[in-house]
Short mmCIF file of C-alpha atoms in Angstrom, two decimals:
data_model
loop_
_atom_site.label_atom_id
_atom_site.label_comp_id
_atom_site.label_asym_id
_atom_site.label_seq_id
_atom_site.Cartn_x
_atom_site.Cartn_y
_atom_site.Cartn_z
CA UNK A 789 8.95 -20.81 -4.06
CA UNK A 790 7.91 -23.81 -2.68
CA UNK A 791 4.83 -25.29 -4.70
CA UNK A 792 1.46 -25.58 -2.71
CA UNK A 793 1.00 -29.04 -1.30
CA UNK A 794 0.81 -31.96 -3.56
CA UNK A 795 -2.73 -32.85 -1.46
CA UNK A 796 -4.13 -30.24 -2.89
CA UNK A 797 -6.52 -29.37 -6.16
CA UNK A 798 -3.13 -29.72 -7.85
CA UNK A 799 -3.06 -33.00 -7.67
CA UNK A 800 -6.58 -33.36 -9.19
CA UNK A 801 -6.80 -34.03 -13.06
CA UNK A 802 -7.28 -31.00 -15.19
CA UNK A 803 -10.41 -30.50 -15.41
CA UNK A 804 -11.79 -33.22 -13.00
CA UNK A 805 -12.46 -29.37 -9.88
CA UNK A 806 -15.70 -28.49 -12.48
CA UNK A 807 -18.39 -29.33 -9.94
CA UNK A 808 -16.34 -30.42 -7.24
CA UNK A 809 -17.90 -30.63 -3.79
CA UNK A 810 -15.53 -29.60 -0.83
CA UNK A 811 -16.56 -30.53 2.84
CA UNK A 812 -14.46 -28.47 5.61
CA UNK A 813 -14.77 -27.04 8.76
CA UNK A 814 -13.46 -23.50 7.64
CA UNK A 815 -13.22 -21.53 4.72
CA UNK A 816 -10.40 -19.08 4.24
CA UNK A 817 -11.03 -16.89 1.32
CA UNK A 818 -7.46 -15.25 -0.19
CA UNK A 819 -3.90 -17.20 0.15
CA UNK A 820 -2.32 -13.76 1.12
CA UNK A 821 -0.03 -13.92 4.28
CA UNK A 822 -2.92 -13.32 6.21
CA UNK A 823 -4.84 -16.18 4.75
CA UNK A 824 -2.18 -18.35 5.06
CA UNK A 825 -1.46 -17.70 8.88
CA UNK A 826 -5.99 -17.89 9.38
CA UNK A 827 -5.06 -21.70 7.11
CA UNK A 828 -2.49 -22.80 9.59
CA UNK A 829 -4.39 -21.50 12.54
CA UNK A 830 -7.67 -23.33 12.15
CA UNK A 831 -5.80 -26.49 11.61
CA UNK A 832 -4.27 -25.50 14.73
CA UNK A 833 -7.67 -24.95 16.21
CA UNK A 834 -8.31 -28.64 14.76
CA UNK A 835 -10.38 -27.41 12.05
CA UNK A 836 -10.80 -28.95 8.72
CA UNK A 837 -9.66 -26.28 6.33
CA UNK A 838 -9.79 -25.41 2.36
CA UNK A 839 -8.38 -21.83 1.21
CA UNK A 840 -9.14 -20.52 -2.00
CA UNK A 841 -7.79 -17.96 -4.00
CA UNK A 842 -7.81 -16.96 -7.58
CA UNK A 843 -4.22 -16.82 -8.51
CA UNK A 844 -2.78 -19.83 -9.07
CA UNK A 845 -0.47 -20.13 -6.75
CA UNK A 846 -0.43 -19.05 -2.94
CA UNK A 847 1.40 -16.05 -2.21
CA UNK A 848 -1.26 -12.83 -2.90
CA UNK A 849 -0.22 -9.80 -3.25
CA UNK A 850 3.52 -10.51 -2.19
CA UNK A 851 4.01 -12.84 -4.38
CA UNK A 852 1.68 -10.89 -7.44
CA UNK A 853 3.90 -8.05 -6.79
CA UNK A 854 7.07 -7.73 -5.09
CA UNK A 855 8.26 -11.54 -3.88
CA UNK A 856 11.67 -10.27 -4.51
CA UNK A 857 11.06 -7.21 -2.19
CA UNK A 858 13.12 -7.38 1.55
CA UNK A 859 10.24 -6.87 4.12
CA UNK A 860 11.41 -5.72 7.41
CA UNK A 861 8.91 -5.57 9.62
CA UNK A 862 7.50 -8.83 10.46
CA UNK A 863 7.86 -9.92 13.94
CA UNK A 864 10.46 -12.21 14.48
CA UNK A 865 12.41 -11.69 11.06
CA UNK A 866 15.22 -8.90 11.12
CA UNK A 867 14.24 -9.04 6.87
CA UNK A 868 12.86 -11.46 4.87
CA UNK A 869 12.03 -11.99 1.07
CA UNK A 870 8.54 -11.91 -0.36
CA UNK A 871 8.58 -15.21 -1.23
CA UNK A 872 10.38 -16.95 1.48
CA UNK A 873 7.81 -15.24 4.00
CA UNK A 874 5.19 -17.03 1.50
CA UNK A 875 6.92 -20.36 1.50
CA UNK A 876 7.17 -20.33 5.03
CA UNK A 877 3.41 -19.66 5.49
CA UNK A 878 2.96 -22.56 3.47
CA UNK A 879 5.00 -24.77 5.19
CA UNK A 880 3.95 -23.65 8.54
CA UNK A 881 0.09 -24.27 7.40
CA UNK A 882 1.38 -27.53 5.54
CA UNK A 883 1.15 -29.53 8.43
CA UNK A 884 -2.44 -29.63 8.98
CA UNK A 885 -2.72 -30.49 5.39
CA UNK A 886 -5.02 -27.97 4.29
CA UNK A 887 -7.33 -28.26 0.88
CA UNK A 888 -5.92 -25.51 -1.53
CA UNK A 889 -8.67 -24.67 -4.03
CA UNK A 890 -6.33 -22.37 -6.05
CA UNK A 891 -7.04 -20.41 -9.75
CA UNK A 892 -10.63 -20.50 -8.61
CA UNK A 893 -12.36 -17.29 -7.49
CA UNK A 894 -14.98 -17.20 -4.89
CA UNK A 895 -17.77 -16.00 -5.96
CA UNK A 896 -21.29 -16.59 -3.86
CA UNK A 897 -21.83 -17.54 -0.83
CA UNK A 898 -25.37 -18.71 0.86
CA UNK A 899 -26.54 -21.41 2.63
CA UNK A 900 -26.91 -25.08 1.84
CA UNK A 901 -30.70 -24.17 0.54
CA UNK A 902 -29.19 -21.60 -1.90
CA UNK A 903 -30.50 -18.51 0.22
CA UNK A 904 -29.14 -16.21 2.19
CA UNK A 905 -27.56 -17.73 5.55
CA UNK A 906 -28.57 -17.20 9.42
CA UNK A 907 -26.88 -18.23 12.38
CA UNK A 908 -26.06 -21.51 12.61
CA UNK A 909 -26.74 -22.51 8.73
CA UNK A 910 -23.98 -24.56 6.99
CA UNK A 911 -22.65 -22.40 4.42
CA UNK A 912 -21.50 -22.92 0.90
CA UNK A 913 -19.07 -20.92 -1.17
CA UNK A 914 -19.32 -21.31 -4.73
CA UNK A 915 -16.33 -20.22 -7.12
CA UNK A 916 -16.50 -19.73 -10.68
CA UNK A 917 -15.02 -22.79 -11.97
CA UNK A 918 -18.13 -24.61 -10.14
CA UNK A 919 -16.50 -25.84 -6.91
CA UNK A 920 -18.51 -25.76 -4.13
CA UNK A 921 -17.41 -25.49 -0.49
CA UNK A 922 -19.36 -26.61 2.03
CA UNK A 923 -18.04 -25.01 5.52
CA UNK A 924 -19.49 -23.86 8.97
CA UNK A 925 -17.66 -20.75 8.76
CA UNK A 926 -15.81 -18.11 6.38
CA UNK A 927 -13.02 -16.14 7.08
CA UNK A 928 -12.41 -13.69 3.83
CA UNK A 929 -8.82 -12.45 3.90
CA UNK A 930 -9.45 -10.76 0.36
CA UNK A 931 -6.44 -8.34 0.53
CA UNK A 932 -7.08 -5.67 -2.32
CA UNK A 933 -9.42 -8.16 -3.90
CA UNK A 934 -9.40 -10.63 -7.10
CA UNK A 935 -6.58 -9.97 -9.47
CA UNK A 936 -8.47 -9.22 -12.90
CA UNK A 937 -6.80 -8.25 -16.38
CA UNK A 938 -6.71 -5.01 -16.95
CA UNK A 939 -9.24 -4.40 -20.24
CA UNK A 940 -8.45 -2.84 -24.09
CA UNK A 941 -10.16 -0.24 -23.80
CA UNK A 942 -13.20 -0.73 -26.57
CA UNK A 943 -12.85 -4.38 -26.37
CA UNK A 944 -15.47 -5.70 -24.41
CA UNK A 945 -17.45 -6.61 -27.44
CA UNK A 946 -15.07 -8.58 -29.12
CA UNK A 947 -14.00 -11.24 -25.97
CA UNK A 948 -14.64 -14.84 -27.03
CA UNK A 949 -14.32 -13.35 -31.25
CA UNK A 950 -11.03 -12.93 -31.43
CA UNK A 951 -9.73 -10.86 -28.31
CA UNK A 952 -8.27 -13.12 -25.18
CA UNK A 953 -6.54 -11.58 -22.20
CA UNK A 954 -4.32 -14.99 -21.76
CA UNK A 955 -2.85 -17.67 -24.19
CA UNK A 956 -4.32 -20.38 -22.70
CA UNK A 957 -2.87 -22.84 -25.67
CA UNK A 958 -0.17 -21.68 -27.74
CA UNK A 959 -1.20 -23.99 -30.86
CA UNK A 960 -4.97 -22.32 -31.09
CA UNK A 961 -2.96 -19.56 -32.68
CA UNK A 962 -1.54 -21.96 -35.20
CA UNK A 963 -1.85 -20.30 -38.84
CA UNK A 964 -3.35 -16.64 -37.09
CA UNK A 965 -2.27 -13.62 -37.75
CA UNK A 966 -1.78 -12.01 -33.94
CA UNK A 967 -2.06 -8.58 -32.69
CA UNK A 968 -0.20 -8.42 -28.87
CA UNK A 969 -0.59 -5.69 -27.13
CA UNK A 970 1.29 -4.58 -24.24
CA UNK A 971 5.01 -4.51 -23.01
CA UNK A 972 5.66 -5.72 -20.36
CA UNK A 973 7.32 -9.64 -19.97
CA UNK A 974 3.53 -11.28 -20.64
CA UNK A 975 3.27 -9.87 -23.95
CA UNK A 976 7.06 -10.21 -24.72
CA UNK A 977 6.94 -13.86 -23.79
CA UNK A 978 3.56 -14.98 -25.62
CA UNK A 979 5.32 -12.85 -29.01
CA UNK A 980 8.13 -15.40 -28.17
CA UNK A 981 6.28 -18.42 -27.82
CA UNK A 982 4.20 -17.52 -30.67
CA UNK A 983 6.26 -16.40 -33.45
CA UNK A 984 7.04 -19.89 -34.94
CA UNK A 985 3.44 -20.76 -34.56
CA UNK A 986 1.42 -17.85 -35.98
CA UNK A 987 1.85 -17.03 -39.17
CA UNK A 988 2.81 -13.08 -38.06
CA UNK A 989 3.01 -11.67 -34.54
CA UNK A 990 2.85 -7.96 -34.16
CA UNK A 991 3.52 -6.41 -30.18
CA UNK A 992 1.57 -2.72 -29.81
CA UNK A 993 3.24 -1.23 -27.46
CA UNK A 994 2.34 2.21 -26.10
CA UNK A 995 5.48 3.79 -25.32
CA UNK A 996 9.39 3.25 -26.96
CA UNK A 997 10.87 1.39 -23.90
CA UNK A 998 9.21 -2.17 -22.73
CA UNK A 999 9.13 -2.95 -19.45
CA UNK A 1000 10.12 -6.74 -19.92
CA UNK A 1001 13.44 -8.38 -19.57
CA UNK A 1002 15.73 -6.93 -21.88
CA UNK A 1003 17.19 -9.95 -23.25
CA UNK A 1004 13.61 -11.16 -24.05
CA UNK A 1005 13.02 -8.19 -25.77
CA UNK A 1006 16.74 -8.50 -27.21
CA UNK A 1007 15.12 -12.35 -28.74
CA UNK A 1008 12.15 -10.74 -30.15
CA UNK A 1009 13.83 -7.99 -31.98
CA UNK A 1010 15.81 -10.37 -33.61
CA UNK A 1011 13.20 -12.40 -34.62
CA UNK A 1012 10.17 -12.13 -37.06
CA UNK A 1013 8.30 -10.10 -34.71
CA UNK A 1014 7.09 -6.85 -35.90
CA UNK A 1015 7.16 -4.31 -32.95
CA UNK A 1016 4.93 -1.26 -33.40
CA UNK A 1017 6.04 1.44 -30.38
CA UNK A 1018 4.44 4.69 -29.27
CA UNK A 1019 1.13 3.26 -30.64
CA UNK A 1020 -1.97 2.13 -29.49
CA UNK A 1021 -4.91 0.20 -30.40
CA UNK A 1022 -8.02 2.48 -31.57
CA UNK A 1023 -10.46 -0.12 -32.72
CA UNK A 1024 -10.90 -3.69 -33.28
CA UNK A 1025 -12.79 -4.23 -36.83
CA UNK A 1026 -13.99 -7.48 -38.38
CA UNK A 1027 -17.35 -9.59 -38.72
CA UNK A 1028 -18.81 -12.15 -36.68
CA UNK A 1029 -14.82 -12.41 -35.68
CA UNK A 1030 -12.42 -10.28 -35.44
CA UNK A 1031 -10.17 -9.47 -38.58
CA UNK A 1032 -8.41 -6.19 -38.66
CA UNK A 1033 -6.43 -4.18 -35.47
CA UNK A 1034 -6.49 -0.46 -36.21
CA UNK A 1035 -3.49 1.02 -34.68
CA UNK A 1036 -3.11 4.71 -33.99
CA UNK A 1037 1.09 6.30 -33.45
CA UNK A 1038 1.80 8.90 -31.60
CA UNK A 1039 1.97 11.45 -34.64
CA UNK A 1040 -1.91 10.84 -35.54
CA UNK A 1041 -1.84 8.01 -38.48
CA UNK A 1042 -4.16 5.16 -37.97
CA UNK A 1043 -2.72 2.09 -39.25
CA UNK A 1044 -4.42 -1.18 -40.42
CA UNK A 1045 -3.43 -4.89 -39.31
CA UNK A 1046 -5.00 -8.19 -40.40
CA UNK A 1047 -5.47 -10.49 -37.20
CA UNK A 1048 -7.41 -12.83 -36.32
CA UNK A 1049 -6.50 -12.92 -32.74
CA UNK A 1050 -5.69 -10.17 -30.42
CA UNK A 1051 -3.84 -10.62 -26.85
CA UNK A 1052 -4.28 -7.88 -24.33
CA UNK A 1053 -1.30 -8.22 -21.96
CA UNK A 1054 -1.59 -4.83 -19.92
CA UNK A 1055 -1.18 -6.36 -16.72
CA UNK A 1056 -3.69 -6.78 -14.01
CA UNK A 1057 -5.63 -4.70 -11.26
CA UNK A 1058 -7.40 -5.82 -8.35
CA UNK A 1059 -10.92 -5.47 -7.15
CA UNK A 1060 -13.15 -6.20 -4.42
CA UNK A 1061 -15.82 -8.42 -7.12
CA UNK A 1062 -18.23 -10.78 -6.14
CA UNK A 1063 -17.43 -10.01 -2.38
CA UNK A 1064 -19.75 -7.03 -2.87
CA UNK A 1065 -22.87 -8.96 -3.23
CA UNK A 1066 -22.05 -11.41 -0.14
CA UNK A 1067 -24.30 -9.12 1.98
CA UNK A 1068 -21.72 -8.21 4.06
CA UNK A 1069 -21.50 -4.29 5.16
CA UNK A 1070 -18.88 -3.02 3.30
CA UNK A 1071 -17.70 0.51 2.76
CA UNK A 1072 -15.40 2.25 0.12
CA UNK A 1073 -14.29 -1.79 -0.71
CA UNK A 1074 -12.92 -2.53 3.19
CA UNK A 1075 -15.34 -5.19 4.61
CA UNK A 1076 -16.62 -3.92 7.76
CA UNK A 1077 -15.49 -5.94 11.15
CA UNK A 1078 -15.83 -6.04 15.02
CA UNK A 1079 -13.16 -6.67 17.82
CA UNK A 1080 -13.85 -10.62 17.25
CA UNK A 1081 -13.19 -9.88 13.33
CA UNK A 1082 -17.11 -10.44 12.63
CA UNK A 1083 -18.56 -9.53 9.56
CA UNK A 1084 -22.45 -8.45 9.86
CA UNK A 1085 -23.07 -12.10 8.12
CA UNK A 1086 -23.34 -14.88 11.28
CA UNK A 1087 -19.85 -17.05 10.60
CA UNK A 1088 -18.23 -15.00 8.18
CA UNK A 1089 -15.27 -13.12 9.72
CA UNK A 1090 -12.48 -11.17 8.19
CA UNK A 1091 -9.13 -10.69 8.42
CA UNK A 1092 -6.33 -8.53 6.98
CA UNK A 1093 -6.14 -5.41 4.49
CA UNK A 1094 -9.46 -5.99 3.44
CA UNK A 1095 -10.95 -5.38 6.97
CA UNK A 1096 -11.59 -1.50 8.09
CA UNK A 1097 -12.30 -0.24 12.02
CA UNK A 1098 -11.24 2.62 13.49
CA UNK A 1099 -7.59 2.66 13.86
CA UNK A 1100 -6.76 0.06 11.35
CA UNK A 1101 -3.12 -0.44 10.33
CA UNK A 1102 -2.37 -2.23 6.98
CA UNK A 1103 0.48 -4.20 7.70
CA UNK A 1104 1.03 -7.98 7.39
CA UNK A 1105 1.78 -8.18 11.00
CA UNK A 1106 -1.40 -6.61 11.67
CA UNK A 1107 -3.26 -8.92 9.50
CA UNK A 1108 -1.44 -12.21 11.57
CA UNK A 1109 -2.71 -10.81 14.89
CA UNK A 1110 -6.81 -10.25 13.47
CA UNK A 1111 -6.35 -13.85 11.31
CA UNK A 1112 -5.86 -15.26 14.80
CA UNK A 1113 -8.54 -13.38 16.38
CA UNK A 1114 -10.79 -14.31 12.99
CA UNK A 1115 -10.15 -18.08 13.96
CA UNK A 1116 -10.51 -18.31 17.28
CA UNK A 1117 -13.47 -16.43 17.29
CA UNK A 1118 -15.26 -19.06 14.03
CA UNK A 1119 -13.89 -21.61 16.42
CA UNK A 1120 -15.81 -21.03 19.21
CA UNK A 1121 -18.83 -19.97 16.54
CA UNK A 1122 -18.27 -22.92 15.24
CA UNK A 1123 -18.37 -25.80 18.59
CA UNK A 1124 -19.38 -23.17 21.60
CA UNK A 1125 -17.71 -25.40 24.21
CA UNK A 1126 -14.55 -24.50 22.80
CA UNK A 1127 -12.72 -22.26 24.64
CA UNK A 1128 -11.87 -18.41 22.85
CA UNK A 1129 -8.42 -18.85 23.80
CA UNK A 1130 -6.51 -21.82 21.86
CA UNK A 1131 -3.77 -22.04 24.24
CA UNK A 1132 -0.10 -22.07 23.72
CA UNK A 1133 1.51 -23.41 20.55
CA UNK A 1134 4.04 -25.08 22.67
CA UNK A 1135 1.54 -26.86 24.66
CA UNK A 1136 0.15 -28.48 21.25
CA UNK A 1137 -3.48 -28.70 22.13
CA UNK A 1138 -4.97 -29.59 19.07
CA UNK A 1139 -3.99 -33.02 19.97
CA UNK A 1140 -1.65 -33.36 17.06
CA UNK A 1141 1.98 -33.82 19.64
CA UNK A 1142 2.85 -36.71 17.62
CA UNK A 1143 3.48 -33.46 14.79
CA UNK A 1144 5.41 -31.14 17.35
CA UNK A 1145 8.65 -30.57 16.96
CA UNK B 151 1.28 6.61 3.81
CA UNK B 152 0.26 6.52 -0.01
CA UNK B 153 2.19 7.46 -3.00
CA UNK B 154 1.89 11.12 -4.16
CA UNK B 155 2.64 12.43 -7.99
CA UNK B 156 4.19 16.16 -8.22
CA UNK B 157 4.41 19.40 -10.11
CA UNK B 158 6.96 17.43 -12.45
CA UNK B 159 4.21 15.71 -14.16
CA UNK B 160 2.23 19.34 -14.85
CA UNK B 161 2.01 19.00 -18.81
CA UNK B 162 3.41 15.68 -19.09
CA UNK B 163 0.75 13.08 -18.01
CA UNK B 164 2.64 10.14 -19.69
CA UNK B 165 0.22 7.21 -17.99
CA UNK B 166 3.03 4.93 -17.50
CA UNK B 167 2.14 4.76 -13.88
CA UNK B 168 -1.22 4.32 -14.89
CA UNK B 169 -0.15 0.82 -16.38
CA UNK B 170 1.44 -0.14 -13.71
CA UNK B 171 -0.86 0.34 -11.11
CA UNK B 172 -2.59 -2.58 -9.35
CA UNK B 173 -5.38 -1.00 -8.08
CA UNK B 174 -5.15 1.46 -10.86
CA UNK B 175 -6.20 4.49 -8.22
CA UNK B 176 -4.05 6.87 -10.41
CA UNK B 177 -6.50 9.75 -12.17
CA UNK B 178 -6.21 12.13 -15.30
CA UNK B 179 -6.87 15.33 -14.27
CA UNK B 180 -6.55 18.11 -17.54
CA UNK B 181 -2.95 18.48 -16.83
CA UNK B 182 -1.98 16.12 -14.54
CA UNK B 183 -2.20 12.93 -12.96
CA UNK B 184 -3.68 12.40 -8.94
CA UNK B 185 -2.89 9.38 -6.80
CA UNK B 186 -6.40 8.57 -4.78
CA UNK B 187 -4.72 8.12 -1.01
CA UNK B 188 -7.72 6.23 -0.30
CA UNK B 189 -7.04 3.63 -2.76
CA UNK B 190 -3.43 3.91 -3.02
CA UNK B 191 -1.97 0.34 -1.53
CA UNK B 192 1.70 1.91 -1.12
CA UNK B 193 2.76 -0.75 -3.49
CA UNK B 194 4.80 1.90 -5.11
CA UNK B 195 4.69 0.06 -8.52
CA UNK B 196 4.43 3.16 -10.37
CA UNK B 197 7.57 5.09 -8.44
CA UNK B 198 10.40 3.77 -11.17
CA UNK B 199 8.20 4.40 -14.13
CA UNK B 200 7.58 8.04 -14.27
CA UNK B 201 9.80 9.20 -16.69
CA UNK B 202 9.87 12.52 -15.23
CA UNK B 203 10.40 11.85 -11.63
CA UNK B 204 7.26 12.43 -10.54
CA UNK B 205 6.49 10.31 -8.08
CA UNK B 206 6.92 9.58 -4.75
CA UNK B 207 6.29 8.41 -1.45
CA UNK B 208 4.31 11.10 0.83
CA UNK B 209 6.83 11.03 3.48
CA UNK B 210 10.12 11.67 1.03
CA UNK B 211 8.74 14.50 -1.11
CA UNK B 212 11.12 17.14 -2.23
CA UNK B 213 10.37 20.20 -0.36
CA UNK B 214 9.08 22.18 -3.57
CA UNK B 215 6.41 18.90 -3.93
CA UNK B 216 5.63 19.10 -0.30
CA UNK B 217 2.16 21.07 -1.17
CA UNK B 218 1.35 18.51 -3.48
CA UNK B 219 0.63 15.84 -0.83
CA UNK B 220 -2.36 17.76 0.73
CA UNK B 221 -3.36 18.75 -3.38
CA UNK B 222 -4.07 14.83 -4.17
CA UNK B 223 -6.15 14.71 -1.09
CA UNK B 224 -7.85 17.13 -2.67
CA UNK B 225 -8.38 15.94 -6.14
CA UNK B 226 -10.58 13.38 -4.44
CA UNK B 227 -12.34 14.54 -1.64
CA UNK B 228 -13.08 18.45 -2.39
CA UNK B 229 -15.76 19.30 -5.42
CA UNK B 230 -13.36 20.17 -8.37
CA UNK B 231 -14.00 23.11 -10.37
CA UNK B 232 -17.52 22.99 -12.08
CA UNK B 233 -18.62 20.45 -10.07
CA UNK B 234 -21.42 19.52 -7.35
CA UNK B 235 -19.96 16.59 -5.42
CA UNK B 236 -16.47 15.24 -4.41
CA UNK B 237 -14.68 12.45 -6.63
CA UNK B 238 -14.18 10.39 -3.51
CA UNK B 239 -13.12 6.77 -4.04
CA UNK B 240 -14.63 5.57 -7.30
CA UNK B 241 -12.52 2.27 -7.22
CA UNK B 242 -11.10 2.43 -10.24
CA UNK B 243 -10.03 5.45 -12.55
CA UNK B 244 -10.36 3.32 -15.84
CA UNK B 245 -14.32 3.08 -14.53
CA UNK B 246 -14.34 6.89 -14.44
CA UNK B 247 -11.82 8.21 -17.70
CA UNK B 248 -10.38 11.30 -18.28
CA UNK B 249 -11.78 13.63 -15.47
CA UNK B 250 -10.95 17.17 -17.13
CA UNK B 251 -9.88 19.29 -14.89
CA UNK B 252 -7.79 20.12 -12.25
CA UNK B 253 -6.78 21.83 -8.61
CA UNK B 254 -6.69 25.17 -8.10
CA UNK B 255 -2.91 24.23 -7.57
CA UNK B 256 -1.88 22.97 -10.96
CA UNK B 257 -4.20 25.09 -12.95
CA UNK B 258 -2.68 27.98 -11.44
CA UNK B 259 0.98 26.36 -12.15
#
């Protein structure tokens, strides 16, 4: 798919977003499909705009979990692939050259005093890598919410002593013994990547089958992986680190493994998070909105699957039409001399003809 | 339009789906497994992974399954046996484990 634009955090050192100050117009919260069209719309609606998102790449959902999948029922498109609905997106949003603060998750939002913002405040979004955004509206397209890793169950206490969810560098497993657990391509990859590095890799996996490629699991077979099946982690044992997995098999027996490292790959789920305490009205995880796509916090509006009215449909095309009405509506929140109504595409009257086609 | 698991996976509760889910809305009954329709994203992630043929979406179930679309609903938003109050949407059925027990449906099965 085509990579988000090189304008973007992307282009920024590693490292160098920690603290970052952003100043936009707009704030588009989620790089889903709706997202995307509420990114290309305010730049339409000659707003300055930054979307963030946690995943690392733009896409949301569609591209988290079926870009390969035909979808049939956007307007305009007879079928198109996941992904090439995403890359369009992009490239249709590309041209007002939008700030992409991507692999960052939103995560407050208040005013520019840190409180809690009125009408007319400046607002500032604050993810968790320390980025701030300072915007004069929000529009949250949060889909089904931040894509988190799904936890080992009795792990909690052992995160940052031994337990990771992610290889984040391959070499600080250099010399470790390494417990992976899962089996799907994550944890058949990182047993790959890691089995000339570690000095034993061992995949848990809880069933006989893994869901990963079978030629990857073909390479790992072959290799000086051991692979424990139908078994499943019990406990995690060791000191102020972690140094033994206990591993329980489907017949009963608990077996013992030295590691100094265990990797959790068992995929991810998604949840509302920090949206929750954004003191927005929200019910059963669906952010509350009105006919303009207001949220009950002055200049935050919402747009797509996360949104919930009577009569909502979840569909993408659903979620282009209220991203529309989301921008428009911050637009005129936003400058009230604008008009509601942008005008016609074709008529270019952002003022950007020189861009037309 | 949400996902809904059958009478096939009576007994058999192999959690597969519950891996795969994204929103993991799929509960453990006693002896069976519920899709929450609330929750469910019709993703249908967990479809290809029931080893039993279990699963599938509410408006292609088998005849014989076809009660099992209104029994899901019901999981969730009637009090089960033994209890006060409704499941409803918890958000999450890792949050809330192994619930125990089941419909009047399956436990009569």
């Amino acid at each position: 798919m085509t990579a988000p634009p090189e304008s973007s955090a992307a282009s920024l050192p590693a490292g160098a977003t920690a603290g970052r100050d952003v100043e936009v117009d707009l704030l588009v919260v989620g790089a889903g499909p709706a997202g995307l069209y509420a990114t290309y719309y305010a730049g339409f609606r000659g707003l300055r705009t930054a979307v963030v998102d946690s995943l690392p790449e733009p896409g949301g959902q569609v591209m988290a979990l079926y870009p390969e999948k035909a979808i049939y029922d956007v307007a305009g498109f007879p079928g198109i692939k996941g992904r090439d609905l995403v890359a369009n997106l992009v490239a249709q949003a590309a041209r007002f050259d939008p700030v992409y603060v991507l692999g960052e998750r939103a995560e407050t939002l208040t005013n520019e005093a840190g409180t809690t913002p009125r009408a007319g405040d400046r607002l500032v979004v604050t993810t968790d890598k320390g980025t701030r955004v300072h915007c004069g509206a929000v529009v949250i397209t949060g889909g089904i919410g931040t894509f988190t890793p799904r936890p080992l169950p009795g792990g909690h206490a052992w995160e940052g002593r031994g337990l990771t969810y992610v290889v984040k560098e391959l070499a600080a497993h250099t010399g470790q013994d390494v417990v992976i657990v899962g089996g799907g391509d994550s944890a058949v990859d990182w047993a790959l990547a890691l089995a000339d590095i570690a000095t034993s890799v061992t995949v848990v996996h809880r069933r006989k089958a893994f869901r990963a490629h079978a030629a990857s699991v073909a390479d790992m077979e072959a290799g000086p992986t051991t692979v424990v099946t139908d078994a499943q982690v019990s406990h995690l044992e060791g000191d102020d680190r972690l140094h033994t997995v206990h591993v329980q098999h489907k017949d009963g027996t608990v077996t013992a493994h030295p590691a100094q490292s265990v990797i959790a790959a068992l995929g991810f789920t998604a949840d509302i998070g920090p949206l929750e305490r954004w003191g927005i009205d929200i019910a059963d995880r669906k952010i509350l909105v009105d006919t303009a796509m207001r949220t009950t916090v002055p200049g935050v509006y919402s747009a797509g699957d996360i949104t919930e009215y009577p009569g909502k449909v979840r569909l993408i095309a659903v979620g282009f039409g209220e991203a529309a009405t989301a921008v428009n509506n911050a637009a005129t929140y936003l400058d009230p001399d604008q008009p509601l109504f942008p005008g016609h595409s074709s008529d270019d009257p952002a003022g950007i003809g020189a861009a037309a086609a | 339009m949400p996902y809904v698991i059958g009478s096939e996976c009576i007994d058999t509760t192999d959690m597969s789906c519950v891996d795969e889910c994204p929103v993991d809305c799929i509960y453990e009954g006693d002896r069976k497994l519920y899709i929450n329709p609330k929750e469910c994203i019709d993703c249908g992630a967990c479809e290809p992974v029931c080893p039993v043929e279990a699963i599938s979406q509410d408006r292609r179930v088998t005849e014989e399954n076809e009660p099992h679309i209104a029994d899901n609903r019901r999981f969730f938003i009637e009090p089960l046996p033994g209890r006060d109050a409704p499941l409803g949407s918890p958000g999450g059925a890792s949050k809330v484990g192994k619930v125990g027990v089941d419909t009047e449906l399956v436990t009569d099965a």
